[in-house]
PDB file of C-alpha atoms in Angstrom:
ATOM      1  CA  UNK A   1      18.398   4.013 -48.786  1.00 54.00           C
ATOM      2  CA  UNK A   2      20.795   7.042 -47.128  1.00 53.00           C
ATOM      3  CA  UNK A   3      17.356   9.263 -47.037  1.00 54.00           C
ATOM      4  CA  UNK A   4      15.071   6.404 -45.260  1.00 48.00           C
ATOM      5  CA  UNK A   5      18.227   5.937 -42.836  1.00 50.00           C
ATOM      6  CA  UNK A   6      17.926   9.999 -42.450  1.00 50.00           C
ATOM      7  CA  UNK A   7      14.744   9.904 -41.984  1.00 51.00           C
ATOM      8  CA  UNK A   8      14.417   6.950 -39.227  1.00 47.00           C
ATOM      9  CA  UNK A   9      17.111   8.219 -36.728  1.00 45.00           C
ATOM     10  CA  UNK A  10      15.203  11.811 -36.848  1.00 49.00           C
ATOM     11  CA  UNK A  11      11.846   9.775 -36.063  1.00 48.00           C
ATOM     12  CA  UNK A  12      13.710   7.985 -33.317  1.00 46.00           C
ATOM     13  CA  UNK A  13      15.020  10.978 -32.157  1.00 45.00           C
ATOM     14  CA  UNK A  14      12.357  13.281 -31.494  1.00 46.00           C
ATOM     15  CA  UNK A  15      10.352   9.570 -29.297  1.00 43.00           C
ATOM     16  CA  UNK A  16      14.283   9.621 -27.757  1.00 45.00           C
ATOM     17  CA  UNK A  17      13.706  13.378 -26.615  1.00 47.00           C
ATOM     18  CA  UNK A  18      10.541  13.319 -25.728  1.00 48.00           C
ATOM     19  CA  UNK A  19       9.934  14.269 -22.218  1.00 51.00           C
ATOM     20  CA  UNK A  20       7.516  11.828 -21.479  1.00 47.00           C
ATOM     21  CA  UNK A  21       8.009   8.795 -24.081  1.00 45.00           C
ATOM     22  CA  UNK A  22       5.913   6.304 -21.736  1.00 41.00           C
ATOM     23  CA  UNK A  23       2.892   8.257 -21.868  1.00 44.00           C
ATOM     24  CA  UNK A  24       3.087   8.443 -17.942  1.00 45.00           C
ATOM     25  CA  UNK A  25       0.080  10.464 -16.280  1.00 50.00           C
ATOM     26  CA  UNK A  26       1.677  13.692 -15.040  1.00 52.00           C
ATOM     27  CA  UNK A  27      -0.311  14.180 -12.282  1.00 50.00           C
ATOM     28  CA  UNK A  28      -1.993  11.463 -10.174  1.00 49.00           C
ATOM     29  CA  UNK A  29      -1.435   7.755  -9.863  1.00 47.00           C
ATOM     30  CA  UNK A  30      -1.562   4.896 -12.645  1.00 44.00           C
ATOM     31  CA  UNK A  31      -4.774   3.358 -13.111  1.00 50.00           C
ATOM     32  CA  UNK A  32      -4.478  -0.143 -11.301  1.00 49.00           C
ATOM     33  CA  UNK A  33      -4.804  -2.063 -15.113  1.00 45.00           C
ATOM     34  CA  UNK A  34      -2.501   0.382 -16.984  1.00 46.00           C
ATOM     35  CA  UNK A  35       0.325  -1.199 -13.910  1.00 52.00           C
ATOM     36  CA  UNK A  36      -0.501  -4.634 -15.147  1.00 54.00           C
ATOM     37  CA  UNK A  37      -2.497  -5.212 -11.653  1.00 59.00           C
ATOM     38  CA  UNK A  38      -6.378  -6.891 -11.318  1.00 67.00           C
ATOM     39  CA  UNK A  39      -8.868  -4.568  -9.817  1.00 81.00           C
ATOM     40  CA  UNK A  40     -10.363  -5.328  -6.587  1.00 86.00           C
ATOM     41  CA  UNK A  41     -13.918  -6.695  -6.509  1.00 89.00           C
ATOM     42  CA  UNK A  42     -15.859  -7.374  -4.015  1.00 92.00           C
ATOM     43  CA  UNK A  43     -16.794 -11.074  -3.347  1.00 93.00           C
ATOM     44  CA  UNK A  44     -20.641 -11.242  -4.417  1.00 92.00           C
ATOM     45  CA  UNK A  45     -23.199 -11.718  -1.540  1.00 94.00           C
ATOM     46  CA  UNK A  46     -20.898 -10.958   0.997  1.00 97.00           C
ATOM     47  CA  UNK A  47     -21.101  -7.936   2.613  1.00 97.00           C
ATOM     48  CA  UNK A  48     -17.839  -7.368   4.897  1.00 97.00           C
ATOM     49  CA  UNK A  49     -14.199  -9.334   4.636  1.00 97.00           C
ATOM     50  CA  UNK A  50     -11.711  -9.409   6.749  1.00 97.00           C
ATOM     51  CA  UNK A  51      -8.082 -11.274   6.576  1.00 95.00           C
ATOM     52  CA  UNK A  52      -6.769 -13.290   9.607  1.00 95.00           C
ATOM     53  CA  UNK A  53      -2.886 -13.433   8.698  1.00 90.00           C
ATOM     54  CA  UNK A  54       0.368 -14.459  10.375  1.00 87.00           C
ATOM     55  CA  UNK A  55       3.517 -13.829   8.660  1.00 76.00           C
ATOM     56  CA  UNK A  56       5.050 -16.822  11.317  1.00 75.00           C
ATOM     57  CA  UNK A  57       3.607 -20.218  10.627  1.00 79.00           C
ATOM     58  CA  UNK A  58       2.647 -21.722  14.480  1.00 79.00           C
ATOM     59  CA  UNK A  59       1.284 -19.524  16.076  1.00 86.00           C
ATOM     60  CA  UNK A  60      -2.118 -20.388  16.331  1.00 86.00           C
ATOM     61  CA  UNK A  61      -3.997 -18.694  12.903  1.00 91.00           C
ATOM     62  CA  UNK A  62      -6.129 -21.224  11.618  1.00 94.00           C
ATOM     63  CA  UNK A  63      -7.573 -21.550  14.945  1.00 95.00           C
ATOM     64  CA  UNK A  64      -8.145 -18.417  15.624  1.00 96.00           C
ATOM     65  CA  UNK A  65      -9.689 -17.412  12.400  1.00 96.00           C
ATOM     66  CA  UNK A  66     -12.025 -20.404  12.534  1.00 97.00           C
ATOM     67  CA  UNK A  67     -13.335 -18.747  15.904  1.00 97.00           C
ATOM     68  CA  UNK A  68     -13.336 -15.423  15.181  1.00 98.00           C
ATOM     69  CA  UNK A  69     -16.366 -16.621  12.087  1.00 98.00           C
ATOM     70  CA  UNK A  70     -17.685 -18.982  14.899  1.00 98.00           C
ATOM     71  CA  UNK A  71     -18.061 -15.683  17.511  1.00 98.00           C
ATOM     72  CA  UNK A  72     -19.859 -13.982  14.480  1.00 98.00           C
ATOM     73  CA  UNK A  73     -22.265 -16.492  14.278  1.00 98.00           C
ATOM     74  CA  UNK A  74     -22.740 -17.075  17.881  1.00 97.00           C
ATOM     75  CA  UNK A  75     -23.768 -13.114  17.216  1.00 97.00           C
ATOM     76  CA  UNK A  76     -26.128 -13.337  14.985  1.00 97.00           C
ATOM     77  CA  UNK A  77     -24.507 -13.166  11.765  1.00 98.00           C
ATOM     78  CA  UNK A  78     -24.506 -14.745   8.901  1.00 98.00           C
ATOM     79  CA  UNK A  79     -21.052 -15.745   9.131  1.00 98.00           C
ATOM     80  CA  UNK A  80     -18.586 -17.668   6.254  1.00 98.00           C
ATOM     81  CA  UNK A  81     -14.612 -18.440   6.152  1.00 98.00           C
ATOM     82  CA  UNK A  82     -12.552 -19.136   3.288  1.00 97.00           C
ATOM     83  CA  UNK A  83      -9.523 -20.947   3.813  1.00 94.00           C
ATOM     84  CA  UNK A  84      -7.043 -19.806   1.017  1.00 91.00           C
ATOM     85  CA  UNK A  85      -4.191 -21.754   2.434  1.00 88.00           C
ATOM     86  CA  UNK A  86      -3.963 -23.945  -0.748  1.00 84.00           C
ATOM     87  CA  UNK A  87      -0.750 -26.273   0.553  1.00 82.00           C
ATOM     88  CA  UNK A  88      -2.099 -26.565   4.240  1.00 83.00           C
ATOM     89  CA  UNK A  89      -5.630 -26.221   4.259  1.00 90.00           C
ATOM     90  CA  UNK A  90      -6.755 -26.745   8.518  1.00 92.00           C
ATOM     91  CA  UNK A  91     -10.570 -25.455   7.977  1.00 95.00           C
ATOM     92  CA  UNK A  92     -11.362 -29.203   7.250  1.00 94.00           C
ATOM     93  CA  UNK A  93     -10.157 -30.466  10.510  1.00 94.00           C
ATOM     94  CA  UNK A  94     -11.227 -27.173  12.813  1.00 95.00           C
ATOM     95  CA  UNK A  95     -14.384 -28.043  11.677  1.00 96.00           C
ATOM     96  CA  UNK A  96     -14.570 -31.773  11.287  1.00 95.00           C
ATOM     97  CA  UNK A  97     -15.706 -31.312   7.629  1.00 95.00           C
ATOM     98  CA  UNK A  98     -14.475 -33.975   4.893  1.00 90.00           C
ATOM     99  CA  UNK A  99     -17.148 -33.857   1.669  1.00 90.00           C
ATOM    100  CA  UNK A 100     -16.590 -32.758  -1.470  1.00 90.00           C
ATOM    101  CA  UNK A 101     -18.739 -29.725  -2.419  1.00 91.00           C
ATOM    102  CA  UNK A 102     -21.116 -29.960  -4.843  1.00 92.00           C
ATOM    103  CA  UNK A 103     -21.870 -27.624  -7.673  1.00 91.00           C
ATOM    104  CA  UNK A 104     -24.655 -24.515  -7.688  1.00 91.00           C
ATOM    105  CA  UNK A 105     -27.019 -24.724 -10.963  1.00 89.00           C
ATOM    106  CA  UNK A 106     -24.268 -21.641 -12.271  1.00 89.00           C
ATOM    107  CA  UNK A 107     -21.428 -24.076 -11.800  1.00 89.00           C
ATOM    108  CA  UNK A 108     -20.146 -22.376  -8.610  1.00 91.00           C
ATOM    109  CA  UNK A 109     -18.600 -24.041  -5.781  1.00 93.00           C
ATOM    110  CA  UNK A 110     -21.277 -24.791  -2.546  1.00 96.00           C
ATOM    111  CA  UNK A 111     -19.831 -24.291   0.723  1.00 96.00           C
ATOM    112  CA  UNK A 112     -20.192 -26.876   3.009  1.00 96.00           C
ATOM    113  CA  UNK A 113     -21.708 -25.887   6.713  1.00 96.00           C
ATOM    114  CA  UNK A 114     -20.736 -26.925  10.180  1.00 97.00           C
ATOM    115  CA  UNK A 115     -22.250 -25.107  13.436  1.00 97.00           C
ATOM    116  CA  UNK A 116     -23.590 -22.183  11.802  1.00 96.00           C
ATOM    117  CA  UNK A 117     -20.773 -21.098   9.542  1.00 98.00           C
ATOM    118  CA  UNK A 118     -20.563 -21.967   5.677  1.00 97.00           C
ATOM    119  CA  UNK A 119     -16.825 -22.823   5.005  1.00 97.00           C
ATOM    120  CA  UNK A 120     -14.816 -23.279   1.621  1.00 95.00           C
ATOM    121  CA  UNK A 121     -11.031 -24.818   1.774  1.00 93.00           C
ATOM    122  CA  UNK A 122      -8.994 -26.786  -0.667  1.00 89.00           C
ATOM    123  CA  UNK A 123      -9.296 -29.054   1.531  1.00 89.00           C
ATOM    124  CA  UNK A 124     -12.008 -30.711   0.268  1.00 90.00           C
ATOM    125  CA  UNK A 125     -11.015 -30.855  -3.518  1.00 83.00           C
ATOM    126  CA  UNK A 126      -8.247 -33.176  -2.358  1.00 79.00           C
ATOM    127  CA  UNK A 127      -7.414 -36.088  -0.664  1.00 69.00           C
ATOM    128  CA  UNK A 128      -7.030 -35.598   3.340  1.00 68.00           C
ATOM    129  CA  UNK A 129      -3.831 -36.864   2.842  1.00 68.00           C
ATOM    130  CA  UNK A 130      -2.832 -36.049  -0.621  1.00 67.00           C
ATOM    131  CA  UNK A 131      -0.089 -33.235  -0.953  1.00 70.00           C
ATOM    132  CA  UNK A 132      -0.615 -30.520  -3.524  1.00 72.00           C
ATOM    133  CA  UNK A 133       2.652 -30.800  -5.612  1.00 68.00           C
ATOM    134  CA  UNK A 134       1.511 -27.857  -7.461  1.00 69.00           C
ATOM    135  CA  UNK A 135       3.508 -25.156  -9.270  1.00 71.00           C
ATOM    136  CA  UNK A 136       2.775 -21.537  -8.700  1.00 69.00           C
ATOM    137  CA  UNK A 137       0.292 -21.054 -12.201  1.00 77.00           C
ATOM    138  CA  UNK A 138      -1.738 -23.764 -11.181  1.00 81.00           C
ATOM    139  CA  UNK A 139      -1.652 -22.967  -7.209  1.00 79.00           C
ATOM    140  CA  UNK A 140      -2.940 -19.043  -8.203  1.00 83.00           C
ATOM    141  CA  UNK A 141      -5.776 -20.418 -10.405  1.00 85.00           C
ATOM    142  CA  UNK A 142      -6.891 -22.697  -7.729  1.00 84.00           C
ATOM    143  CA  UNK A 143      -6.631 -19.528  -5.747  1.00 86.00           C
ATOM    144  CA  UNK A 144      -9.095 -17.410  -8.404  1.00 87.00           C
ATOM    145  CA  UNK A 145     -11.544 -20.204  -7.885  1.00 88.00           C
ATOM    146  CA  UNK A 146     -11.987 -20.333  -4.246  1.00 90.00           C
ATOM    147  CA  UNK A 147     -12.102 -16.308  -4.296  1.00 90.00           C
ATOM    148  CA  UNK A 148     -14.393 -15.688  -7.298  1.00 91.00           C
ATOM    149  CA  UNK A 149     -16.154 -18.589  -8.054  1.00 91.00           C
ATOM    150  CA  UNK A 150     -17.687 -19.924  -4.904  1.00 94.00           C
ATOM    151  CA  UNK A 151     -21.749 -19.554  -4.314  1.00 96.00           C
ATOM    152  CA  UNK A 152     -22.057 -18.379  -0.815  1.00 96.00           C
ATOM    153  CA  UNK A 153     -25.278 -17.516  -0.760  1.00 94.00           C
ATOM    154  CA  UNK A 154     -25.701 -14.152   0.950  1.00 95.00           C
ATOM    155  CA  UNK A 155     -23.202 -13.431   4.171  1.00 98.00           C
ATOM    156  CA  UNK A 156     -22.743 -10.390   6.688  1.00 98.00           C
ATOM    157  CA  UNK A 157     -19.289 -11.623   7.202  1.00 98.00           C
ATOM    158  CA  UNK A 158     -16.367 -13.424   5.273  1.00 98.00           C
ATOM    159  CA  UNK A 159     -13.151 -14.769   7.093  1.00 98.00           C
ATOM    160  CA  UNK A 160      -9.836 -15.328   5.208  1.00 96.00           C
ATOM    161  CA  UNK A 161      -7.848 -17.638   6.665  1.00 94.00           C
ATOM    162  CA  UNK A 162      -4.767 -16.494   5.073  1.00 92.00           C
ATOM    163  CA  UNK A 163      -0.992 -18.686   4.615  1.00 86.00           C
ATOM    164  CA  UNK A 164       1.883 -18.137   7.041  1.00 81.00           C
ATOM    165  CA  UNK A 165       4.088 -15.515   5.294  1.00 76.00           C
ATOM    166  CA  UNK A 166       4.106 -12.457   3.181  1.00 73.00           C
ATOM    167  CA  UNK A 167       4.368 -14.097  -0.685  1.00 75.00           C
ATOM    168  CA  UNK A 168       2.277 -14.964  -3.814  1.00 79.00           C
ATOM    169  CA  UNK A 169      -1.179 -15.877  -2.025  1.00 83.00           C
ATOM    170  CA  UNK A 170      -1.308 -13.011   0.284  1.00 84.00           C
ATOM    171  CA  UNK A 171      -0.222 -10.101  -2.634  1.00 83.00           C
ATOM    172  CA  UNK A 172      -3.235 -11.906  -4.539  1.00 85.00           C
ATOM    173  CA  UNK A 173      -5.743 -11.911  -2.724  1.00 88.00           C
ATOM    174  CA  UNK A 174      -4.667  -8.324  -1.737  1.00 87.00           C
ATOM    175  CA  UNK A 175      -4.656  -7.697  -5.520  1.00 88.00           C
ATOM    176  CA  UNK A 176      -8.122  -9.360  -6.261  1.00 89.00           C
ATOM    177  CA  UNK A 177     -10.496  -8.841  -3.124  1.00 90.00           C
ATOM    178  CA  UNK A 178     -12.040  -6.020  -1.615  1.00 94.00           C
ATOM    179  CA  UNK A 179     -10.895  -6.614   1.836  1.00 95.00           C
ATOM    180  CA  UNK A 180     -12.843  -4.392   4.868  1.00 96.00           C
ATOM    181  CA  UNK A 181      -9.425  -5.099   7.070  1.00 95.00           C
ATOM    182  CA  UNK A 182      -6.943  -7.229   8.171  1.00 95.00           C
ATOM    183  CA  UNK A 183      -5.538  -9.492  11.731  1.00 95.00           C
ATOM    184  CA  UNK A 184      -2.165 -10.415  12.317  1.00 94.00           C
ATOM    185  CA  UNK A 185      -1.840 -13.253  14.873  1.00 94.00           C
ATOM    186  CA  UNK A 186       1.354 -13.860  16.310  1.00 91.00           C
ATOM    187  CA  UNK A 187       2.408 -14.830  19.948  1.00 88.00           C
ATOM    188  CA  UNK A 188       5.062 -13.030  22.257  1.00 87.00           C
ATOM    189  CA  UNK A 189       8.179 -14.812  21.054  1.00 89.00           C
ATOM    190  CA  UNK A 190      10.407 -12.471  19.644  1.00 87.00           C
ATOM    191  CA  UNK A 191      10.859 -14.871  16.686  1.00 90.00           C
ATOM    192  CA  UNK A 192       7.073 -13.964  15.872  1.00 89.00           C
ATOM    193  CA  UNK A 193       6.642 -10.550  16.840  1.00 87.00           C
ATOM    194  CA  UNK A 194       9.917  -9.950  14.297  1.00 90.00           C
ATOM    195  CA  UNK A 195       7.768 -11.572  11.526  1.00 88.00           C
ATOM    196  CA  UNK A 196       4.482  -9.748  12.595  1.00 89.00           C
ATOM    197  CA  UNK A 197       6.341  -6.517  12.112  1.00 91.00           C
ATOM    198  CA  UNK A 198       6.583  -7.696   8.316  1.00 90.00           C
ATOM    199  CA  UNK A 199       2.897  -8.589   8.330  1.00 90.00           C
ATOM    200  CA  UNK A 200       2.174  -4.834   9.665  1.00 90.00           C
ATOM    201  CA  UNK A 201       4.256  -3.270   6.920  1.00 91.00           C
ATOM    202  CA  UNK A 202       2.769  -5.578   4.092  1.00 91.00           C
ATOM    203  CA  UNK A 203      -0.738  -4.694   4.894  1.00 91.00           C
ATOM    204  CA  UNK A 204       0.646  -0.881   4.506  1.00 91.00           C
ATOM    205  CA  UNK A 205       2.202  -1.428   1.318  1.00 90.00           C
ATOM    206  CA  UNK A 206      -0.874  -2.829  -0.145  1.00 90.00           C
ATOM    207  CA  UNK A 207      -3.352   0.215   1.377  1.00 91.00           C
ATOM    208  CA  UNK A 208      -5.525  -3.182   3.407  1.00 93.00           C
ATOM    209  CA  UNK A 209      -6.682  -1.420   6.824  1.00 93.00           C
ATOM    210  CA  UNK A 210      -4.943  -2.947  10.037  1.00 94.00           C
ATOM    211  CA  UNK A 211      -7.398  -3.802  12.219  1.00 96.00           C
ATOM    212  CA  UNK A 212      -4.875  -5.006  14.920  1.00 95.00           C
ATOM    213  CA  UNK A 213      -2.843  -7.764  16.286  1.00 94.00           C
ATOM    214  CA  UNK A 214      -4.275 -10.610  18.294  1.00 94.00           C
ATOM    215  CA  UNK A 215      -1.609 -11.679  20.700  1.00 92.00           C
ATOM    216  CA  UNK A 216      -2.115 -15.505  21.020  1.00 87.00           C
ATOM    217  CA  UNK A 217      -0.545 -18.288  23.879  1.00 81.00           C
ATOM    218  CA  UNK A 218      -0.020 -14.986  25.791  1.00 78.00           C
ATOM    219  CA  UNK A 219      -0.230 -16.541  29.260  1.00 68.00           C
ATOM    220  CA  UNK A 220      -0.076 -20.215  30.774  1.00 67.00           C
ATOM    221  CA  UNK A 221      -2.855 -19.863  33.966  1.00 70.00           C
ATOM    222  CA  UNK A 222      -1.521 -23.307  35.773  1.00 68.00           C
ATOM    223  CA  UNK A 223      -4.438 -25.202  37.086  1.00 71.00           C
ATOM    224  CA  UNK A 224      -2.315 -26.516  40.139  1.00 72.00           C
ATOM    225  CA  UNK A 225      -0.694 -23.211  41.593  1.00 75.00           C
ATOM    226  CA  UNK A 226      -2.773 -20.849  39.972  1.00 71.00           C
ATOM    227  CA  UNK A 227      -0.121 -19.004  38.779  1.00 72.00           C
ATOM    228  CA  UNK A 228       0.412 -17.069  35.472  1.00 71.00           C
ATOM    229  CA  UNK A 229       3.530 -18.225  33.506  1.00 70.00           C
ATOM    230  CA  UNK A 230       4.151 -16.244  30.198  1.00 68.00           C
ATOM    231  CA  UNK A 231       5.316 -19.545  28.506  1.00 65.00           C
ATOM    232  CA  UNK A 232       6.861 -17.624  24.979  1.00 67.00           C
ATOM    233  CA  UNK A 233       8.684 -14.407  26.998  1.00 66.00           C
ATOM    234  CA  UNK A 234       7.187 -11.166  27.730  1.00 71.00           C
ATOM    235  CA  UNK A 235       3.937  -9.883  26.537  1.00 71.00           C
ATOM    236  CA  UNK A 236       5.493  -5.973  26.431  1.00 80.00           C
ATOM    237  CA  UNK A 237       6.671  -6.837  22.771  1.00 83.00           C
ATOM    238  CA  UNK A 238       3.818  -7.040  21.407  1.00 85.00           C
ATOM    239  CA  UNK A 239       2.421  -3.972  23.041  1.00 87.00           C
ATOM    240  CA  UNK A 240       5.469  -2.384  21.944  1.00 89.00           C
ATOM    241  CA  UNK A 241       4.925  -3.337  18.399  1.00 90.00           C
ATOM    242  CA  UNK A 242       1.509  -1.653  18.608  1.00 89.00           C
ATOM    243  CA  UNK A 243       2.356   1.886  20.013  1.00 92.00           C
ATOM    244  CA  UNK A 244       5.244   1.840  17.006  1.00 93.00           C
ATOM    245  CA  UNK A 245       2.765   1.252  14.774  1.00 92.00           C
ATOM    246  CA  UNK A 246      -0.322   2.804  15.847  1.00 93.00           C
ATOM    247  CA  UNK A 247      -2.439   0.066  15.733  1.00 93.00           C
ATOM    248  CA  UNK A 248      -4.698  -1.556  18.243  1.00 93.00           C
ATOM    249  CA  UNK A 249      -3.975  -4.925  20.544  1.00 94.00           C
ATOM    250  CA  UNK A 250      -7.267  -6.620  20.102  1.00 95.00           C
ATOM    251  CA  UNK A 251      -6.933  -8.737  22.366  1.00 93.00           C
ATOM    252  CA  UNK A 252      -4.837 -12.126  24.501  1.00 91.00           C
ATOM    253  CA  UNK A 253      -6.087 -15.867  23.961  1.00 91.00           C
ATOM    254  CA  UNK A 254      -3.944 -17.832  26.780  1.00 87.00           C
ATOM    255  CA  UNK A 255      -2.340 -20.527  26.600  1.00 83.00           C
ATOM    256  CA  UNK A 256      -4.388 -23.647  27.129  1.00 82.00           C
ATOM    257  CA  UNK A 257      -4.651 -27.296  26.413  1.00 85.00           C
ATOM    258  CA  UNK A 258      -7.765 -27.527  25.277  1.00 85.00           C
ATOM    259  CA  UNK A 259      -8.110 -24.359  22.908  1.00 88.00           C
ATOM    260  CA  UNK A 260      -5.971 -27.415  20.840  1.00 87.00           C
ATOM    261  CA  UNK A 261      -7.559 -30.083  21.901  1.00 88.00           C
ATOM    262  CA  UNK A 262     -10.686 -28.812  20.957  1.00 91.00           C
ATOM    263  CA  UNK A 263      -9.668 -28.195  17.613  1.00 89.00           C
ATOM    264  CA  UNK A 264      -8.210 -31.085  16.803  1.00 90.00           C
ATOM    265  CA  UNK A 265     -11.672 -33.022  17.303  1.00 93.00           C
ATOM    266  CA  UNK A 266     -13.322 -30.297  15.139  1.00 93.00           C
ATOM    267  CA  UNK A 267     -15.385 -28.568  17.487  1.00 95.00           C
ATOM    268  CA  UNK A 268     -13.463 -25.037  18.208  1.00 95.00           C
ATOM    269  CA  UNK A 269     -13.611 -23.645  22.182  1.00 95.00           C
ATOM    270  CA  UNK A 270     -16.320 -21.185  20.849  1.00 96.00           C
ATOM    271  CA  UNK A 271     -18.902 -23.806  19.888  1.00 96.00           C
ATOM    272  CA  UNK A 272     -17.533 -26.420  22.343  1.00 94.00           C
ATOM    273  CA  UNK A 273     -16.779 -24.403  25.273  1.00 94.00           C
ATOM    274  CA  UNK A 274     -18.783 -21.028  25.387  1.00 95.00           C
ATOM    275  CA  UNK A 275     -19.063 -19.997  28.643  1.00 94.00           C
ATOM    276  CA  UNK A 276     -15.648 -20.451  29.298  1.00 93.00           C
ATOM    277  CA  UNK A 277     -12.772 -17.769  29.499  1.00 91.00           C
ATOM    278  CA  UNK A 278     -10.992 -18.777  26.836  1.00 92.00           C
ATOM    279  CA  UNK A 279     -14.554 -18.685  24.620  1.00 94.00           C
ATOM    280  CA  UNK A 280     -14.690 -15.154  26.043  1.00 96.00           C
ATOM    281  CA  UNK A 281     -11.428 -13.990  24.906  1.00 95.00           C
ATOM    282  CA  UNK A 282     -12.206 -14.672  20.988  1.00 96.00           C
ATOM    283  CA  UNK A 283     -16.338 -13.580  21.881  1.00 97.00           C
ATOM    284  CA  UNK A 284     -14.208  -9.913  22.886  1.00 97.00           C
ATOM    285  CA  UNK A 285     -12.017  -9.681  19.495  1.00 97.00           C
ATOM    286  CA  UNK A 286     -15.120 -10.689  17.384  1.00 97.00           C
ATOM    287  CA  UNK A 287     -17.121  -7.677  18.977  1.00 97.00           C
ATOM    288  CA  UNK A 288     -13.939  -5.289  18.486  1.00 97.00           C
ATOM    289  CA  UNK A 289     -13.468  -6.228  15.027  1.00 97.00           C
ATOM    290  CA  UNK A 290     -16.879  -5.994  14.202  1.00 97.00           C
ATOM    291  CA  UNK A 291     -17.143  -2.367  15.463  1.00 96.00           C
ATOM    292  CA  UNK A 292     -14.141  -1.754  13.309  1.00 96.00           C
ATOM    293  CA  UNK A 293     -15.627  -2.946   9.999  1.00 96.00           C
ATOM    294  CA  UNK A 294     -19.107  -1.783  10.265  1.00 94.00           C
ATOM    295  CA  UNK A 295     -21.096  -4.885  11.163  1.00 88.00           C
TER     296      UNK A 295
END
């Protein structure tokens, strides 16, 4: 018994002194399974994806996401948007779409379609007024599904419409998809731009390109006086934000009544006004971000 004592504390010694017990590369980084982390695929049929994120819930995301795929389309392409917000889904609404999908041949989820764009949301898996008292196992397989196991059929563009915040859905998808870049909406309150900043540096940490920030509600244009009002403070933070960081402003959507309005009936400013300023303004970022990714 003394000599199989002996003879275990010498094994454990010489793993003990070994100079690299883990089995860490020496040189180079750690494969991304060997780190416990999914490799990134790209979604099939879908040639470019791009995240619209906003680490500050209100300021305007949803609705500017749901353009952005509506410009693409009014270009030409074959254009698609995913909402991943599992707890608030909005694509339903923005696009005044309420079915329940129906199922491909291969068991695959079939977007539904409204105005040229093929959409996907939780949305319309649950009731429209059913909360999704989920915890977080069941909210990242429901996650999986929308990102891997919907049929959508061949696009030139895919839009994530991402949560508010920096947590569990956005590492994820981060984790899982291929993205071709990333959008950070926020407006000029200071409140937001703060949080934007930690939108910015997430993007970094996870090696997603920054496309840019879209500075949203920048300016109130009063139909009485005709004068500009910067409702939510100055519109230098934001500028400032993207000299510190080195990344582009894409562009301003004002502040105007019926960019919301138009929403909430579920026919966006880009379908329902196009010739107007405001249509303009999202036509412009769609263009720039396009150019960015390669369409």
């Amino acid at each position: 018994m003394a000599a199989l004592s002996r003879r275990l504390f010498h094994q454990a010694g010489r793993v003990l002194g070994h100079e690299n017990p883990l089995g860490l590369p020496r040189t180079g980084s750690i494969p991304r399974m060997q780190r416990g982390l999914p490799e990134r695929r790209k979604i099939p049929d879908v040639a470019r994806v791009i995240a619209v994120s906003s680490a500050k819930g209100g300021v305007g995301k949803s609705t500017v996401a749901a353009n952005l795929s509506l410009a693409f389309a009014r270009m030409g392409y074959r254009s698609g948007i995913l909402d991943t917000d599992i707890f608030g889904p909005s694509i339903p609404t923005l696009f005044d779409l309420n079915e329940e999908p129906r199922l491909s041949s291969n068991n695959q989820l079939l977007p539904l379609s409204n105005y040229g764009v093929k959409t996907m949301s939780m949305g319309y898996l649950v009731g429209e007024e059913a909360p999704v008292v989920w915890r977080g196992l069941m909210v990242m397989k429901a996650l999986q599904q929308l990102l891997h196991e919907v049929d959508w059929g061949g696009l030139d563009i895919l839009v994530l419409d991402l949560p508010p915040g920096t947590g569990d859905t956005q590492l994820s998808v981060t984790q899982q998809i291929v993205l071709d870049g990333s959008l950070i909406v926020t407006t000029p309150h200071t409140l937001a731009v703060k949080d934007a900043v930690k939108g910015i540096n997430m993007f970094k940490k996870v090696n997603v390109p920054l496309l840019g920030l879209v500075q949203n509600m920048s300016l109130f244009h009063c139909p009485h006086c005709h004068h500009q009002t910067a409702v939510f403070g100055s519109n230098e933070r934001v500028k400032q934000v993207c000299g510190e960081h080195s990344i582009d402003l894409l562009g301003d959507i004002p502040l105007h009544q019926s960019i919301g309005d138009d929403g909430q009936r579920g026919k966006p400013t880009v379908v329902s006004e196009p010739d107007s300023e405001r249509a303009k303004a999202f036509m412009d970022i769609a263009h720039l971000v396009g150019s960015k990714v390669g369409l």
